[in-house]
Tab-separated table of C-alpha atoms in Angstrom:
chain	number	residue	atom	x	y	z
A	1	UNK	CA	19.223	-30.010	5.097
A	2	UNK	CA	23.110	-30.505	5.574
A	3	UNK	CA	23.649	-27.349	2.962
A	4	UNK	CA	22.080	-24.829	5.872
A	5	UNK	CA	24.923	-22.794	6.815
A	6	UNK	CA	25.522	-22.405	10.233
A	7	UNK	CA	24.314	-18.704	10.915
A	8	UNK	CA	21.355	-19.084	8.903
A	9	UNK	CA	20.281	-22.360	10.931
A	10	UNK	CA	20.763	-20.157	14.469
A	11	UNK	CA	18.632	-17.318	12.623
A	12	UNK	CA	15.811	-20.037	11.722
A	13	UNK	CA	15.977	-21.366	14.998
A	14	UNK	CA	15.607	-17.887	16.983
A	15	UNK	CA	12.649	-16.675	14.690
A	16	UNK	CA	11.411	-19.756	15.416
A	17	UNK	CA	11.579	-19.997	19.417
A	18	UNK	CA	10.786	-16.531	19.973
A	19	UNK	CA	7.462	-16.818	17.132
A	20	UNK	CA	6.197	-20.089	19.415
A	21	UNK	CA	7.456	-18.429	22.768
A	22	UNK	CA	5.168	-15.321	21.875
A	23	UNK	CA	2.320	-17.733	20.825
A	24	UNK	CA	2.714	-19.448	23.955
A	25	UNK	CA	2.310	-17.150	26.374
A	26	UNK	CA	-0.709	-15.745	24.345
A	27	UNK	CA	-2.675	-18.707	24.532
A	28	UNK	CA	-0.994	-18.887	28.653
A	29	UNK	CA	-2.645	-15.395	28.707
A	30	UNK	CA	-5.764	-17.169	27.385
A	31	UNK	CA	-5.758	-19.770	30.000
A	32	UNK	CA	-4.585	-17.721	33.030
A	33	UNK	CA	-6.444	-14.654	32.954
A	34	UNK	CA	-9.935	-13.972	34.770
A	35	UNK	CA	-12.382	-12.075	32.260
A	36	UNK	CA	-13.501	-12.461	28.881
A	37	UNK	CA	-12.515	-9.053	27.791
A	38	UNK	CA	-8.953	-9.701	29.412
A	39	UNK	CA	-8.739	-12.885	27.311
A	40	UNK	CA	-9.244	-10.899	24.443
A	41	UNK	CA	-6.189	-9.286	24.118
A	42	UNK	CA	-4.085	-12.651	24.596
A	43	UNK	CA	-4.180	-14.269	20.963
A	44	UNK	CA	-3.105	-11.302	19.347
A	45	UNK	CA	-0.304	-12.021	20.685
A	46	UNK	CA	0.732	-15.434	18.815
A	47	UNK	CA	-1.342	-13.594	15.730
A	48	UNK	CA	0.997	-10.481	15.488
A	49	UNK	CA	4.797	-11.165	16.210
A	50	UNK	CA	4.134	-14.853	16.680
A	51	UNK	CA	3.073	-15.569	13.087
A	52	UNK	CA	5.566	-13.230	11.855
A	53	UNK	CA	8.598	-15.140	13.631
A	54	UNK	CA	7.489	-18.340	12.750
A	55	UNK	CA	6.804	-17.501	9.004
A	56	UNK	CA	10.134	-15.353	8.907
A	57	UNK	CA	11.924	-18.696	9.990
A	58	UNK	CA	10.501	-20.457	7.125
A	59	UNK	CA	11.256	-17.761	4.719
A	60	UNK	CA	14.965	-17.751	5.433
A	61	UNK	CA	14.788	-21.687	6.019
A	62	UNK	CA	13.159	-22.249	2.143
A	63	UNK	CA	15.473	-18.911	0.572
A	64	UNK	CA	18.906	-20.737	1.929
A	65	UNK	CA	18.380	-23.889	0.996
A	66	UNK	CA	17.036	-22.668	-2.180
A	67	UNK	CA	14.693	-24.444	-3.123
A	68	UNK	CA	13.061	-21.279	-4.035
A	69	UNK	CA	12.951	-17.558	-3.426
A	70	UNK	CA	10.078	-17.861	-0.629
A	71	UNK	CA	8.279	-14.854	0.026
A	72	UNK	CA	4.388	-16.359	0.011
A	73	UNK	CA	4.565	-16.679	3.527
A	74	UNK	CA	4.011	-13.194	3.381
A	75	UNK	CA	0.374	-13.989	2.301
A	76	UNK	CA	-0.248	-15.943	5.362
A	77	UNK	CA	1.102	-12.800	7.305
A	78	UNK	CA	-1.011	-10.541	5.435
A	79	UNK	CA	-3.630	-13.160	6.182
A	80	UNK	CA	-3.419	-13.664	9.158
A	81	UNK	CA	-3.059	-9.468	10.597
A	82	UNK	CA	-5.779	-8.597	8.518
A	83	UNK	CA	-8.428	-10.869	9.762
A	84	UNK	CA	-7.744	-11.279	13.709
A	85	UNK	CA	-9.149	-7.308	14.271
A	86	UNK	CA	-11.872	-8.678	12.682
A	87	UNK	CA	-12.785	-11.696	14.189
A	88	UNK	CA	-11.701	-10.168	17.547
A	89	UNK	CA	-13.988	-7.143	17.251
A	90	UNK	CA	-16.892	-9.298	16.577
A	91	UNK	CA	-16.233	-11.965	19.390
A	92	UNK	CA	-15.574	-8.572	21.452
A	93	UNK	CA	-19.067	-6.983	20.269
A	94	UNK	CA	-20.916	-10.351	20.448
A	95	UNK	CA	-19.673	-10.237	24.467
A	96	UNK	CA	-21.270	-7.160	24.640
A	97	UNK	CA	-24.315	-7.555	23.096
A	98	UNK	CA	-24.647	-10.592	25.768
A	99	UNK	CA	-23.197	-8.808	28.423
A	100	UNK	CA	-25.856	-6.069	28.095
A	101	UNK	CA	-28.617	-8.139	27.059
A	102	UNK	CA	-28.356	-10.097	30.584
A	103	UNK	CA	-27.572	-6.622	32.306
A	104	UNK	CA	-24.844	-8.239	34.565
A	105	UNK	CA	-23.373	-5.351	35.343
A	106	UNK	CA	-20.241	-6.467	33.748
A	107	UNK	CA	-20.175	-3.823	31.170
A	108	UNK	CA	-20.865	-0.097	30.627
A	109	UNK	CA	-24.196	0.265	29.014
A	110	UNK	CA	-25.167	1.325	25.527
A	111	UNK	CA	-26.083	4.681	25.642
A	112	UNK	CA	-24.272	6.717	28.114
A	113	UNK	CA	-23.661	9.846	29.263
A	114	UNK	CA	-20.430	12.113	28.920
A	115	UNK	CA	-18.087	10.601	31.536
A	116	UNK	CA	-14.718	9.888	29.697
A	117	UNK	CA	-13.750	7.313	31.677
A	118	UNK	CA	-15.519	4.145	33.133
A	119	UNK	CA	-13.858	1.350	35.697
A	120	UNK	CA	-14.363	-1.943	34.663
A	121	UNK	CA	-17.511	-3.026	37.058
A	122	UNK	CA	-19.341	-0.216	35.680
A	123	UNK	CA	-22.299	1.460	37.170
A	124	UNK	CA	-25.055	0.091	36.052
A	125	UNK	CA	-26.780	3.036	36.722
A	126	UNK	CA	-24.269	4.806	34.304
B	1	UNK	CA	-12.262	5.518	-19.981
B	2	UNK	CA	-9.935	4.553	-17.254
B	3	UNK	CA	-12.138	4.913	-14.597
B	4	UNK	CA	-14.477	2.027	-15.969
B	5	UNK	CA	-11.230	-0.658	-16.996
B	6	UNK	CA	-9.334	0.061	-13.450
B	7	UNK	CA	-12.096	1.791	-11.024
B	8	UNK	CA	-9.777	0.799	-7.859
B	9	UNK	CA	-6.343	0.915	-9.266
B	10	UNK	CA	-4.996	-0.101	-5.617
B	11	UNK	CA	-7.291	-2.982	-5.286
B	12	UNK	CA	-6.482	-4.304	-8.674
B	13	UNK	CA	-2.490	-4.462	-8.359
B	14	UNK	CA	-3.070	-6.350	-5.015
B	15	UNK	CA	-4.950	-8.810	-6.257
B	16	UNK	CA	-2.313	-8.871	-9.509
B	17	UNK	CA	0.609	-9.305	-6.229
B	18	UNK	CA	-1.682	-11.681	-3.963
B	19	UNK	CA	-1.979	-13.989	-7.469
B	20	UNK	CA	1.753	-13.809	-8.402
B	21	UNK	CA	3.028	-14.735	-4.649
B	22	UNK	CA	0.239	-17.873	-4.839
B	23	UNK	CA	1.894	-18.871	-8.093
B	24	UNK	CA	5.011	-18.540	-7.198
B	25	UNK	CA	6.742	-17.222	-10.439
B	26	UNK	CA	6.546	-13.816	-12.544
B	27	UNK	CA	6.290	-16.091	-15.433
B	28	UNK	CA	4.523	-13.993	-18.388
B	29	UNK	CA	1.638	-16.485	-18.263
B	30	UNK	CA	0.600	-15.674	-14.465
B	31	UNK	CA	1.317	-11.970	-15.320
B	32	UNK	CA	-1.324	-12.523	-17.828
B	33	UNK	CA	-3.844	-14.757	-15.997
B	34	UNK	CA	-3.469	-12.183	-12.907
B	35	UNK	CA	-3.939	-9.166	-14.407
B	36	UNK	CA	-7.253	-10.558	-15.614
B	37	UNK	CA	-7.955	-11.666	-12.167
B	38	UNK	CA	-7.499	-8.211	-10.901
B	39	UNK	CA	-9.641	-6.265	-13.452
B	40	UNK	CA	-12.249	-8.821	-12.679
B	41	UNK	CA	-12.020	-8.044	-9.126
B	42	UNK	CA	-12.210	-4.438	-9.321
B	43	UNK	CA	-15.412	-4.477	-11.420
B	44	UNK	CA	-16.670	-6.437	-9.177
B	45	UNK	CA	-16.359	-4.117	-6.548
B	46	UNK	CA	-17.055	-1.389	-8.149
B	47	UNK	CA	-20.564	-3.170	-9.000
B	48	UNK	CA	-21.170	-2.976	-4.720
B	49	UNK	CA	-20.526	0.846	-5.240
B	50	UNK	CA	-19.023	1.400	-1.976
B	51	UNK	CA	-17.213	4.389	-0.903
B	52	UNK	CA	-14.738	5.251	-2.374
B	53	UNK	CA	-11.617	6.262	-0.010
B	54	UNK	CA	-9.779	10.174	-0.565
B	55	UNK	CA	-6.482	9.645	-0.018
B	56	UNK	CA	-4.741	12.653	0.694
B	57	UNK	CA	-1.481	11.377	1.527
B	58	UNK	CA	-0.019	8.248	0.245
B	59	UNK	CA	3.311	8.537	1.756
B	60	UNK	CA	2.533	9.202	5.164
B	61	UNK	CA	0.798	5.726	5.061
B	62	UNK	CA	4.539	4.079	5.275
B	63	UNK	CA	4.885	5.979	8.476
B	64	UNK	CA	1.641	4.666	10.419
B	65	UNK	CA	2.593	1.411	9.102
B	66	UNK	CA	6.396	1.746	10.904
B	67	UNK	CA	4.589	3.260	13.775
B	68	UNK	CA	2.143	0.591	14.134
B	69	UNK	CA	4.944	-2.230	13.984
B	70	UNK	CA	6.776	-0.916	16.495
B	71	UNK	CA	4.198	-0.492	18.580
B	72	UNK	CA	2.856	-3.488	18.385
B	73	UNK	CA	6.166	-5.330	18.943
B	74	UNK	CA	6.722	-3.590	22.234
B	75	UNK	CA	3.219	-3.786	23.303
B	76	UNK	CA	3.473	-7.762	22.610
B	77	UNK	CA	6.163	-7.920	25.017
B	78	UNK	CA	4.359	-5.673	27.791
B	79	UNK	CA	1.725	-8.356	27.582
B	80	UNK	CA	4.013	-10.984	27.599
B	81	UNK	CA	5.073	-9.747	30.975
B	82	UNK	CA	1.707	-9.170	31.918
B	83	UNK	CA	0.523	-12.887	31.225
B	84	UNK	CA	3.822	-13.865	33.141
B	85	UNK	CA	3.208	-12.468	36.332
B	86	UNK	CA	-0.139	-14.134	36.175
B	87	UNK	CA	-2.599	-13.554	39.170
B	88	UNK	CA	-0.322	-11.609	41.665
B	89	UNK	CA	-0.330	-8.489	40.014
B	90	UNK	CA	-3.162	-5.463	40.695
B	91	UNK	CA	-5.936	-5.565	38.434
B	92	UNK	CA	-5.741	-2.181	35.990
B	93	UNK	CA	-8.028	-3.574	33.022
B	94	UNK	CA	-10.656	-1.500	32.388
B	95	UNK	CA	-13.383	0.290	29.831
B	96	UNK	CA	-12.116	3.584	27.797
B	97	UNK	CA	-14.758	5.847	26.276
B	98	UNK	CA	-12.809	7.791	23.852
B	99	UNK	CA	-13.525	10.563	21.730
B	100	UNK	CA	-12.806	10.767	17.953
B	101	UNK	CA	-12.856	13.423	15.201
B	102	UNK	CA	-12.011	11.249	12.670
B	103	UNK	CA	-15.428	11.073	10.644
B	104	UNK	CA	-14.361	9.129	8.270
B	105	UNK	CA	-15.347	5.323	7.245
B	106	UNK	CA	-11.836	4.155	5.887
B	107	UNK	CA	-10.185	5.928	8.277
B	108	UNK	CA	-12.287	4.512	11.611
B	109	UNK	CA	-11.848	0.587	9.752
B	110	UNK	CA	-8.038	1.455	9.840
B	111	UNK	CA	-7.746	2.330	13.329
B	112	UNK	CA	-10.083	-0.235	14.631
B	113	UNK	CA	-7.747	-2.750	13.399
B	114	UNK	CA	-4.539	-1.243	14.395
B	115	UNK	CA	-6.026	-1.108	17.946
B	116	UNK	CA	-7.661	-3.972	18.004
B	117	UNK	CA	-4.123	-5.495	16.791
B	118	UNK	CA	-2.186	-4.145	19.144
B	119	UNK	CA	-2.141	-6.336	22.326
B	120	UNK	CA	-3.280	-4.958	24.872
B	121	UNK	CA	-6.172	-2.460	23.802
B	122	UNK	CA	-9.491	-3.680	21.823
B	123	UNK	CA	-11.836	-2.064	20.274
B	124	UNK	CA	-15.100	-2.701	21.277
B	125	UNK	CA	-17.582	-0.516	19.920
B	126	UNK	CA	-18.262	2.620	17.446
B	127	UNK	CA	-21.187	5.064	18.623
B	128	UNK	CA	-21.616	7.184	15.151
B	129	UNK	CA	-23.757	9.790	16.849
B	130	UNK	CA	-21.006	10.845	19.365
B	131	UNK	CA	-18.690	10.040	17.665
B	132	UNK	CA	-17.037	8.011	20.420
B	133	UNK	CA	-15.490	4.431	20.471
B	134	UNK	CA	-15.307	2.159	23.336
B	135	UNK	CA	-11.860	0.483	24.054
B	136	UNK	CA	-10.779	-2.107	26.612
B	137	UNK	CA	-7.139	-1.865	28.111
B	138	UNK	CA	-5.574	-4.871	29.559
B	139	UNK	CA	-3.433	-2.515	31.487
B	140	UNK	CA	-5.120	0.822	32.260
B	141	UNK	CA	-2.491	2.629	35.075
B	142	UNK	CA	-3.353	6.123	33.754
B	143	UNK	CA	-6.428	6.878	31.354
B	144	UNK	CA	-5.144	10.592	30.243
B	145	UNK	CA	-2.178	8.581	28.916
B	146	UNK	CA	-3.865	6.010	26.885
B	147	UNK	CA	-6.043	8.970	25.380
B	148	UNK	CA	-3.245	10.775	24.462
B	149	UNK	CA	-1.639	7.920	23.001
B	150	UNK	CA	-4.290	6.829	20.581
B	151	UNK	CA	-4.949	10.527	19.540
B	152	UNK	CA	-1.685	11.947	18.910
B	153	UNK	CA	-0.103	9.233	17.823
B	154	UNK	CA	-3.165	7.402	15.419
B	155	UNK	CA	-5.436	9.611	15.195
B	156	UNK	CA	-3.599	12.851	14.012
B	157	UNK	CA	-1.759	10.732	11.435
B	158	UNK	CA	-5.102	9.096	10.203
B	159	UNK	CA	-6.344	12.527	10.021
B	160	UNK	CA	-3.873	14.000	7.870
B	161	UNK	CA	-3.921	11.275	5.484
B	162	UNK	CA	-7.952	10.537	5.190
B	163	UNK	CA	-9.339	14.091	5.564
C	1	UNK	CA	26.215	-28.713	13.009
C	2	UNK	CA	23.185	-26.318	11.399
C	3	UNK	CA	21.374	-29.846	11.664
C	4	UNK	CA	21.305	-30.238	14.994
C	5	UNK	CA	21.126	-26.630	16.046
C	6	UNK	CA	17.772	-27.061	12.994
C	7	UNK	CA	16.594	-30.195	14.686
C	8	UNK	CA	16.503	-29.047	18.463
C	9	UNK	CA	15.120	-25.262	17.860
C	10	UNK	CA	12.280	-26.433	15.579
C	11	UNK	CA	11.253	-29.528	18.553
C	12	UNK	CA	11.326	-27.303	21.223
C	13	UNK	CA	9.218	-24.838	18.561
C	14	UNK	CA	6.802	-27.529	18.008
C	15	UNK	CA	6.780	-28.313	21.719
C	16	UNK	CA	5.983	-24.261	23.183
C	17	UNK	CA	3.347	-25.068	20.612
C	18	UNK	CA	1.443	-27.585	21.906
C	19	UNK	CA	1.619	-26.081	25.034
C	20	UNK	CA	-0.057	-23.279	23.447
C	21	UNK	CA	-2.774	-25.402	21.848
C	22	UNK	CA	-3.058	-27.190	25.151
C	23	UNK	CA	-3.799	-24.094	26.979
C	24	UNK	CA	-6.132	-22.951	24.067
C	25	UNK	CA	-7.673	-26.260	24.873
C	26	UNK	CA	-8.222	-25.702	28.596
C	27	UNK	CA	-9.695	-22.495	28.393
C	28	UNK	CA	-12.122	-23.996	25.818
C	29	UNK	CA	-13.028	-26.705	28.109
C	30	UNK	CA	-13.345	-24.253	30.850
C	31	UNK	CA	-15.479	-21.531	29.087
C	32	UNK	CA	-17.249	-20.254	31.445
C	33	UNK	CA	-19.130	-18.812	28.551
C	34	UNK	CA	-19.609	-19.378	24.412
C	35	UNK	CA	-17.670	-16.510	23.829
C	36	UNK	CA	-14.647	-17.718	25.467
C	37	UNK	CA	-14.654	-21.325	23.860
C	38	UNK	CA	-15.051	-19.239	20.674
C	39	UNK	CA	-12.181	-16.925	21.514
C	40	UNK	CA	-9.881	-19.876	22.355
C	41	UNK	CA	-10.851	-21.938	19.104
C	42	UNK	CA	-9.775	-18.746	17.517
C	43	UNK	CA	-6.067	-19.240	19.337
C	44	UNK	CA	-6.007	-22.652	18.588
C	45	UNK	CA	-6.237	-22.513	14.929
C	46	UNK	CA	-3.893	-20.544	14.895
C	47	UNK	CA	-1.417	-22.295	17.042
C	48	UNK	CA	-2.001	-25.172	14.437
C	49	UNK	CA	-1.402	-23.275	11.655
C	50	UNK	CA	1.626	-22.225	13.116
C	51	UNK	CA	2.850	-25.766	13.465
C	52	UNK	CA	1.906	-27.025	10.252
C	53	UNK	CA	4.467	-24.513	9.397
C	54	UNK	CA	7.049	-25.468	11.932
C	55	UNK	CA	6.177	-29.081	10.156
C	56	UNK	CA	7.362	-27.621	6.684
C	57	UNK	CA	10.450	-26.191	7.540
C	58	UNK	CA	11.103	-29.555	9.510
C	59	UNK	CA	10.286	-31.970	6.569
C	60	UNK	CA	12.161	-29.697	4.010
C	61	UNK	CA	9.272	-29.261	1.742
C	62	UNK	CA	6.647	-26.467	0.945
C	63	UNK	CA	3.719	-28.285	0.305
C	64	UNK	CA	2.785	-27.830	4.127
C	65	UNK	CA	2.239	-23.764	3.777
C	66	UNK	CA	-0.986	-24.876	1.227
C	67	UNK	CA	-2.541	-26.533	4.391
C	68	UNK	CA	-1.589	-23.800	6.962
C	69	UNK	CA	-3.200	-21.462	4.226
C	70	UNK	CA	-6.786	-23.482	4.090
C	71	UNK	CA	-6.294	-23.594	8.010
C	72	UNK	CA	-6.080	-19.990	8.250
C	73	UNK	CA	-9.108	-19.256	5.870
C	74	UNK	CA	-10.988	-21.769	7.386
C	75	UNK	CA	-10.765	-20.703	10.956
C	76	UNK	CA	-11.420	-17.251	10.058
C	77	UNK	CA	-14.551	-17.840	8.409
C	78	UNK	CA	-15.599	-20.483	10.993
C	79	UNK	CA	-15.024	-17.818	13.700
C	80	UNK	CA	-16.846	-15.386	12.025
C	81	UNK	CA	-20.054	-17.222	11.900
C	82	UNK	CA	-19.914	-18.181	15.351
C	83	UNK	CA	-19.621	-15.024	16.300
C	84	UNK	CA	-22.392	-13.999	14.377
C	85	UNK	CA	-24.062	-17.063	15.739
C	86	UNK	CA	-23.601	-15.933	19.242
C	87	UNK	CA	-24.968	-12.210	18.155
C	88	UNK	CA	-28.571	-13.253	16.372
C	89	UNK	CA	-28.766	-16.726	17.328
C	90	UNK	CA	-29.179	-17.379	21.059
C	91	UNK	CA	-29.923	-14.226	22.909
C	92	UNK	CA	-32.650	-13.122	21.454
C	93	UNK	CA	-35.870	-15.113	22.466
């Protein structure tokens, strides 16, 4: 560890603050705000430029001391941004399906007509 | 002939990256073993027949993909803020009904994920028969805007490059 | 020098992180509903994964990315079904 220059250790320590920072207020955003399809936006958060500070971090960290060239935290990356739109579009349409299914009125309903535009209590006459 | 040893030629030379960046080393022996991998992997595909994407425009992809990242970075930090200020702010989240020309399958898969992605907006559901996609904003202060947005900036780029 | 400044980042790192999987943790407890224990489970694996990686760079060796790896394809598939779960499974009667 005592061959890390000094710039490159301040370089691994920003990526890595600001990476857990940003994955810290996601998962605040998780905690803290009031509906379900508010909360979904919050762990992309830590998934997008959280992830990708982090992993930079280790990337230079492993490349400087050289232990070797590390670029497979890339994979995780790649990972990682490929498969949260998925898993959040399903959670997302699972809410839905619920959401209508109960007919809360917390969502706009399936079929509907050509208003461009719907607040979030929607009519449930809509 | 080459269509039946490399029927996705894209697919195959990921797989042949993804394998070298697991092994670690560009050693001719993983070269080997991967390239195997990968025209394993796109017979296999091409045994589920699915579509197959028309790209029109490879290069342009390199400029959604810039787009997209900077986006997304400054979006991350509007939602920081958002999640900061916590409970005493206005509520503006709300349901979008948006309308799309873009027809295509690739091309709809592409922007789902770049929207769902992008903190702050979610994609919530496809209607094929209108051709319209619900979205939830986290922080809808004007509608027209968000519309705009996603069209001229996603959608006219996904356009040019799928159809 | 570059151990310190190394030593302090990366604890504080680890430390935003908990906080993040605590959080994940509340709103799990909390719910109201399945979908939003599912949705923080989600945010939680990845805050681990995260870690584990933190971990790495901490210890000085690589074998750590391997586990963040199987955490990450693990969690994905595991939200997946759930998700699924929560489409076909209970709703329907």
């Amino acid at each position: 560890m005592s061959e890390l220059p000094v710039w490159a250790a301040l370089l691994v320590g920003f990526f890595a603050l600001a990476g857990s920072l940003l994955t810290l207020l996601g998962c605040l955003g998780l905690a803290r705000l009031d509906s379900f399809y508010e909360r979904v936006h919050a762990p992309t958060l830590g998934t997008s430029f959280g992830a990708i500070g982090i992993l930079l971090a280790s990337i230079l960290y492993f490349s400087v001391t050289g232990q070797r060239p590390a670029v497979h935290e890339v994979l995780i990356v790649i990972f990682v941004s490929l498969t949260t739109p998925v898993t959040l579009m399903l959670l997302a349409r699972a809410a839905l399906y619920r959401d209508r299914a109960e007919q809360n009125g917390n969502v706009p309903a399936a079929a509907f007509g050509q208003d461009v535009v719907v607040e979030a209590p929607a009519d449930p006459q809509a | 002939m080459m269509r039946q040893i490399l029927p996705y030629p894209l697919l195959s030379l990921g797989m042949l990256a993804l394998w070298l960046l697991l092994q670690q080393s560009l050693g001719l022996g993983h070269i080997l073993l991967g390239t195997l991998v990968a025209l394993f992997a796109g017979r296999a595909l091409a045994a589920l027949e699915p579509d197959r994407p028309r790209i029109r425009k490879p290069l342009k992809i390199i400029q959604l993909m810039a787009l997209v990242a900077v986006d997304v970075l400054r979006s991350n930090l509007a939602v920081a803020r958002i999640v900061l200020d916590g409970r005493h702010r206005e509520h503006h989240s709300g349901f979008l009904l948006l309308p799309l020309e873009l027809r295509d399958r690739s091309a709809l898969a592409v922007l789902s994920c770049i929207i769902t992605a992008t903190p702050g907006s979610a994609w919530l559901e496809y209607d094929a028969m209108r051709g319209t996609v619900l979205i939830h904003v986290l922080d809808l202060v004007d509608e027209q805007a968000w519309i705009d947005t996603i069209k001229h900036r996603y959608e006219s780029l996904l356009l040019e490059i799928f159809q | 020098m570059s151990e310190t400044i190394l030593f302090w980042s990366i604890l504080v790192s680890q430390l935003m992180l908990a906080g993040a999987m605590i959080s994940a943790t509340t709103r799990m407890i909390r719910g109201p509903r399945a979908q939003d224990r599912i949705l923080a489970l989600d945010a939680f694996y990845v805050a681990a994964m995260l870690m584990l990686v933190l971990f790495g760079i901490r210890v000085g060796t690589s074998v750590y990315f391997e586990a963040a790896l199987v955490i990450g394809i693990l969690g994905f598939v595991s939200t997946v079904a759930l998700a699924k779960f929560l489409m076909r499974g209970e709703v329907i009667e």
